[in-house]
Amino acid sequence: MKPKNERLKVYEFLYNRLPFSDQDTLEYEAMQRMELLEEHFDLYLRQIDLSNIEVHWHSEVYVDSDLELINVLLATEYCYYLFILHDFSGEHYINPFNILINKEHEAVYDLNRSTKIYEKFKTTLVDEGNFQRPIIIKHVVLNETFRLAKRPSENFLSLKNLPYYLRAIEHSAVIRKKHMLKDSNS
């Protein structure tokens, strides 16, 4: 079960006890929205067997002096999966500079940050021995109205393909575990 973000707990405790600045109120509201997204994602996680998968919530890293939140990290014997949750709605497209753009032609998210997140995690997730488990970053959009126009992107998971992706992770973690058990018994 997903633990509640510690920072959100503090905000909830202080909310009607202290005056909040406009910036504090905006941050609190954003954290509440993110909590709802995480609860929604957790419903999908509960549909798979997590016995061979480690689940870590709320990993934060600094990328270019900005804090980037990795909502969920799934670790299996063979791979790390980083999930960044979003609530984008409507039609979007990715421009040639790898920026997600909405239908009003406004920049919504810089997908180049994924490369920087990858590099940051690659330096911190060091496996023993010579093998470094691959790190896969996925942006999960938990809004059924979201649609990518022009060209699809393997970086995004939608509500339609999220269950299949999580089942594939579950299945490959079980296969890997069974394969490792066979090898150790031989």
mmCIF file of C-alpha atoms in Angstrom:
data_model
loop_
_atom_site.group_PDB
_atom_site.id
_atom_site.type_symbol
_atom_site.label_atom_id
_atom_site.label_comp_id
_atom_site.label_asym_id
_atom_site.label_seq_id
_atom_site.Cartn_x
_atom_site.Cartn_y
_atom_site.Cartn_z
ATOM 1 C CA MET A 1 0.000 0.000 0.000
ATOM 2 C CA LYS A 2 1.200 3.445 -0.887
ATOM 3 C CA PRO A 3 2.443 5.578 2.011
ATOM 4 C CA LYS A 4 1.342 9.196 2.157
ATOM 5 C CA ASN A 5 3.942 11.790 1.213
ATOM 6 C CA GLU A 6 5.510 13.110 4.421
ATOM 7 C CA ARG A 7 5.516 16.683 3.186
ATOM 8 C CA LEU A 8 1.810 16.474 2.388
ATOM 9 C CA LYS A 9 1.140 15.216 5.914
ATOM 10 C CA VAL A 10 2.837 18.325 7.308
ATOM 11 C CA TYR A 11 0.858 20.626 5.003
ATOM 12 C CA GLU A 12 -2.402 18.930 5.994
ATOM 13 C CA PHE A 13 -1.568 19.320 9.666
ATOM 14 C CA LEU A 14 -0.657 23.010 9.322
ATOM 15 C CA TYR A 15 -3.301 24.035 6.774
ATOM 16 C CA ASN A 16 -5.945 25.596 9.048
ATOM 17 C CA ARG A 17 -3.542 26.254 11.888
ATOM 18 C CA LEU A 18 -1.155 28.717 10.213
ATOM 19 C CA PRO A 19 -1.575 31.321 7.513
ATOM 20 C CA PHE A 20 -0.346 30.011 4.144
ATOM 21 C CA SER A 21 1.267 32.218 1.554
ATOM 22 C CA ASP A 22 -0.039 32.013 -2.010
ATOM 23 C CA GLN A 23 2.983 29.901 -2.939
ATOM 24 C CA ASP A 24 2.387 27.530 0.002
ATOM 25 C CA THR A 25 -1.274 27.166 -1.000
ATOM 26 C CA LEU A 26 -0.325 26.395 -4.609
ATOM 27 C CA GLU A 27 2.219 23.796 -3.467
ATOM 28 C CA TYR A 28 -0.313 22.226 -1.094
ATOM 29 C CA GLU A 29 -2.937 21.998 -3.851
ATOM 30 C CA ALA A 30 -0.379 20.487 -6.252
ATOM 31 C CA MET A 31 0.575 17.906 -3.631
ATOM 32 C CA GLN A 32 -3.090 17.008 -3.112
ATOM 33 C CA ARG A 33 -3.515 16.497 -6.877
ATOM 34 C CA MET A 34 -0.372 14.347 -6.957
ATOM 35 C CA GLU A 35 -1.680 12.294 -4.029
ATOM 36 C CA LEU A 36 -4.826 11.533 -6.036
ATOM 37 C CA LEU A 37 -2.727 10.510 -9.057
ATOM 38 C CA GLU A 38 -0.601 8.223 -6.891
ATOM 39 C CA GLU A 39 -3.696 6.622 -5.366
ATOM 40 C CA HIS A 40 -5.022 6.046 -8.895
ATOM 41 C CA PHE A 41 -1.725 4.454 -9.974
ATOM 42 C CA ASP A 42 -1.700 2.351 -6.811
ATOM 43 C CA LEU A 43 -5.018 0.801 -7.871
ATOM 44 C CA TYR A 44 -3.255 -0.553 -10.970
ATOM 45 C CA LEU A 45 -0.297 -1.776 -8.927
ATOM 46 C CA ARG A 46 -2.628 -3.733 -6.647
ATOM 47 C CA GLN A 47 -3.793 -5.745 -9.653
ATOM 48 C CA ILE A 48 -0.399 -7.417 -10.082
ATOM 49 C CA ASP A 49 1.681 -9.715 -7.899
ATOM 50 C CA LEU A 50 4.403 -7.599 -6.304
ATOM 51 C CA SER A 51 6.162 -10.445 -4.502
ATOM 52 C CA ASN A 52 9.148 -10.290 -6.904
ATOM 53 C CA ILE A 53 9.072 -6.501 -7.270
ATOM 54 C CA GLU A 54 10.293 -3.862 -4.829
ATOM 55 C CA VAL A 55 8.090 -0.754 -4.771
ATOM 56 C CA HIS A 56 9.513 2.608 -3.678
ATOM 57 C CA TRP A 57 7.368 5.738 -3.559
ATOM 58 C CA HIS A 58 8.453 9.385 -3.753
ATOM 59 C CA SER A 59 12.018 9.419 -5.007
ATOM 60 C CA GLU A 60 13.207 12.976 -5.453
ATOM 61 C CA VAL A 61 16.248 14.089 -7.427
ATOM 62 C CA TYR A 62 17.657 17.467 -8.355
ATOM 63 C CA VAL A 63 17.872 18.076 -12.083
ATOM 64 C CA ASP A 64 19.364 21.425 -13.103
ATOM 65 C CA SER A 65 18.689 22.815 -9.606
ATOM 66 C CA ASP A 66 14.991 21.853 -9.837
ATOM 67 C CA LEU A 67 13.494 19.064 -7.794
ATOM 68 C CA GLU A 68 12.073 16.260 -9.934
ATOM 69 C CA LEU A 69 9.675 13.785 -8.378
ATOM 70 C CA ILE A 70 9.735 10.145 -9.400
ATOM 71 C CA ASN A 71 6.416 8.979 -8.029
ATOM 72 C CA VAL A 72 7.097 5.255 -8.165
ATOM 73 C CA LEU A 73 10.242 3.171 -8.605
ATOM 74 C CA LEU A 74 9.756 -0.534 -9.296
ATOM 75 C CA ALA A 75 12.874 -2.665 -8.907
ATOM 76 C CA THR A 76 13.056 -6.208 -10.223
ATOM 77 C CA GLU A 77 15.982 -8.611 -10.431
ATOM 78 C CA TYR A 78 16.730 -7.382 -13.934
ATOM 79 C CA CYS A 79 15.520 -3.777 -14.264
ATOM 80 C CA TYR A 80 14.579 -0.483 -12.585
ATOM 81 C CA TYR A 81 11.344 1.181 -13.707
ATOM 82 C CA LEU A 82 10.814 4.839 -12.874
ATOM 83 C CA PHE A 83 7.279 6.196 -13.226
ATOM 84 C CA ILE A 84 6.494 9.904 -13.369
ATOM 85 C CA LEU A 85 2.769 10.552 -13.046
ATOM 86 C CA HIS A 86 0.908 13.287 -14.918
ATOM 87 C CA ASP A 87 -2.662 14.457 -15.367
ATOM 88 C CA PHE A 88 -2.393 16.021 -18.826
ATOM 89 C CA SER A 89 -5.718 16.331 -20.602
ATOM 90 C CA GLY A 90 -6.637 16.692 -24.245
ATOM 91 C CA GLU A 91 -4.512 16.462 -27.334
ATOM 92 C CA HIS A 92 -0.750 17.040 -27.172
ATOM 93 C CA TYR A 93 2.193 16.603 -29.480
ATOM 94 C CA ILE A 94 5.954 16.381 -29.101
ATOM 95 C CA ASN A 95 7.867 19.042 -30.988
ATOM 96 C CA PRO A 96 11.280 18.451 -32.658
ATOM 97 C CA PHE A 97 13.019 19.665 -29.486
ATOM 98 C CA ASN A 98 11.398 16.865 -27.431
ATOM 99 C CA ILE A 99 9.006 19.211 -25.626
ATOM 100 C CA LEU A 100 5.434 18.119 -24.941
ATOM 101 C CA ILE A 101 3.105 20.788 -26.337
ATOM 102 C CA ASN A 102 -0.640 21.144 -25.668
ATOM 103 C CA LYS A 103 -3.336 22.086 -28.191
ATOM 104 C CA GLU A 104 -2.870 25.781 -27.326
ATOM 105 C CA HIS A 105 0.750 25.345 -28.520
ATOM 106 C CA GLU A 106 2.122 25.907 -25.017
ATOM 107 C CA ALA A 107 5.057 23.929 -23.639
ATOM 108 C CA VAL A 108 3.804 21.518 -21.000
ATOM 109 C CA TYR A 109 6.786 19.313 -20.153
ATOM 110 C CA ASP A 110 10.411 19.055 -21.254
ATOM 111 C CA LEU A 111 10.995 15.390 -22.078
ATOM 112 C CA ASN A 112 14.738 16.045 -22.190
ATOM 113 C CA ARG A 113 14.551 15.981 -18.397
ATOM 114 C CA SER A 114 14.043 12.219 -18.671
ATOM 115 C CA THR A 115 17.605 11.861 -19.960
ATOM 116 C CA LYS A 116 18.904 13.900 -17.040
ATOM 117 C CA ILE A 117 16.833 11.856 -14.580
ATOM 118 C CA TYR A 118 18.200 8.688 -16.182
ATOM 119 C CA GLU A 119 21.795 9.897 -15.770
ATOM 120 C CA LYS A 120 21.168 10.915 -12.165
ATOM 121 C CA PHE A 121 19.693 7.514 -11.284
ATOM 122 C CA LYS A 122 22.396 5.686 -13.226
ATOM 123 C CA THR A 123 25.033 7.210 -10.947
ATOM 124 C CA THR A 124 23.067 6.422 -7.768
ATOM 125 C CA LEU A 125 21.609 2.971 -8.553
ATOM 126 C CA VAL A 126 24.825 1.006 -8.609
ATOM 127 C CA ASP A 127 24.446 -2.750 -8.665
ATOM 128 C CA GLU A 128 27.064 -5.133 -7.298
ATOM 129 C CA GLY A 129 29.489 -6.679 -9.771
ATOM 130 C CA ASN A 130 29.767 -5.794 -13.439
ATOM 131 C CA PHE A 131 26.050 -5.827 -14.250
ATOM 132 C CA GLN A 132 24.106 -2.576 -14.065
ATOM 133 C CA ARG A 133 20.367 -3.159 -14.319
ATOM 134 C CA PRO A 134 18.731 -1.126 -17.082
ATOM 135 C CA ILE A 135 16.755 1.932 -16.021
ATOM 136 C CA ILE A 136 13.489 2.589 -17.841
ATOM 137 C CA ILE A 137 11.605 5.851 -17.359
ATOM 138 C CA LYS A 138 7.934 6.075 -18.226
ATOM 139 C CA HIS A 139 5.602 9.057 -18.054
ATOM 140 C CA VAL A 140 2.191 7.793 -17.006
ATOM 141 C CA VAL A 141 -0.754 9.995 -17.928
ATOM 142 C CA LEU A 142 -3.716 9.136 -15.719
ATOM 143 C CA ASN A 143 -6.318 11.104 -17.654
ATOM 144 C CA GLU A 144 -8.378 9.262 -20.235
ATOM 145 C CA THR A 145 -8.736 12.362 -22.437
ATOM 146 C CA PHE A 146 -4.977 12.568 -23.056
ATOM 147 C CA ARG A 147 -3.940 11.824 -26.614
ATOM 148 C CA LEU A 148 -0.662 12.213 -28.483
ATOM 149 C CA ALA A 149 -1.155 13.619 -31.955
ATOM 150 C CA LYS A 150 1.247 13.391 -34.896
ATOM 151 C CA ARG A 151 3.580 10.709 -33.550
ATOM 152 C CA PRO A 152 3.277 8.275 -30.662
ATOM 153 C CA SER A 153 5.988 8.077 -28.027
ATOM 154 C CA GLU A 154 7.320 5.060 -26.192
ATOM 155 C CA ASN A 155 7.986 7.370 -23.237
ATOM 156 C CA PHE A 156 4.277 7.576 -22.380
ATOM 157 C CA LEU A 157 1.875 5.112 -20.850
ATOM 158 C CA SER A 158 -1.845 5.808 -20.868
ATOM 159 C CA LEU A 159 -4.709 4.286 -18.949
ATOM 160 C CA LYS A 160 -5.200 1.900 -21.879
ATOM 161 C CA ASN A 161 -1.705 0.410 -21.948
ATOM 162 C CA LEU A 162 -0.682 0.793 -18.273
ATOM 163 C CA PRO A 163 -2.265 -2.498 -17.083
ATOM 164 C CA TYR A 164 -0.521 -4.451 -19.870
ATOM 165 C CA TYR A 165 2.813 -2.812 -19.114
ATOM 166 C CA LEU A 166 2.571 -3.578 -15.396
ATOM 167 C CA ARG A 167 1.567 -7.185 -16.142
ATOM 168 C CA ALA A 168 4.588 -7.506 -18.433
ATOM 169 C CA ILE A 169 6.822 -6.316 -15.577
ATOM 170 C CA GLU A 170 5.144 -8.793 -13.220
ATOM 171 C CA HIS A 171 5.488 -11.645 -15.723
ATOM 172 C CA SER A 172 9.135 -10.984 -16.534
ATOM 173 C CA ALA A 173 10.008 -10.659 -12.832
ATOM 174 C CA VAL A 174 8.422 -14.067 -12.183
ATOM 175 C CA ILE A 175 10.132 -15.659 -15.199
ATOM 176 C CA ARG A 176 13.478 -14.276 -14.124
ATOM 177 C CA LYS A 177 12.949 -15.486 -10.563
ATOM 178 C CA LYS A 178 11.954 -18.997 -11.740
ATOM 179 C CA HIS A 179 14.947 -19.105 -14.086
ATOM 180 C CA MET A 180 17.299 -18.100 -11.258
ATOM 181 C CA LEU A 181 15.818 -20.785 -8.970
ATOM 182 C CA LYS A 182 16.323 -23.482 -11.637
ATOM 183 C CA ASP A 183 19.954 -22.458 -12.133
ATOM 184 C CA SER A 184 20.700 -22.550 -8.404
ATOM 185 C CA ASN A 185 19.130 -26.021 -8.045
ATOM 186 C CA SER A 186 21.203 -27.488 -10.895
#
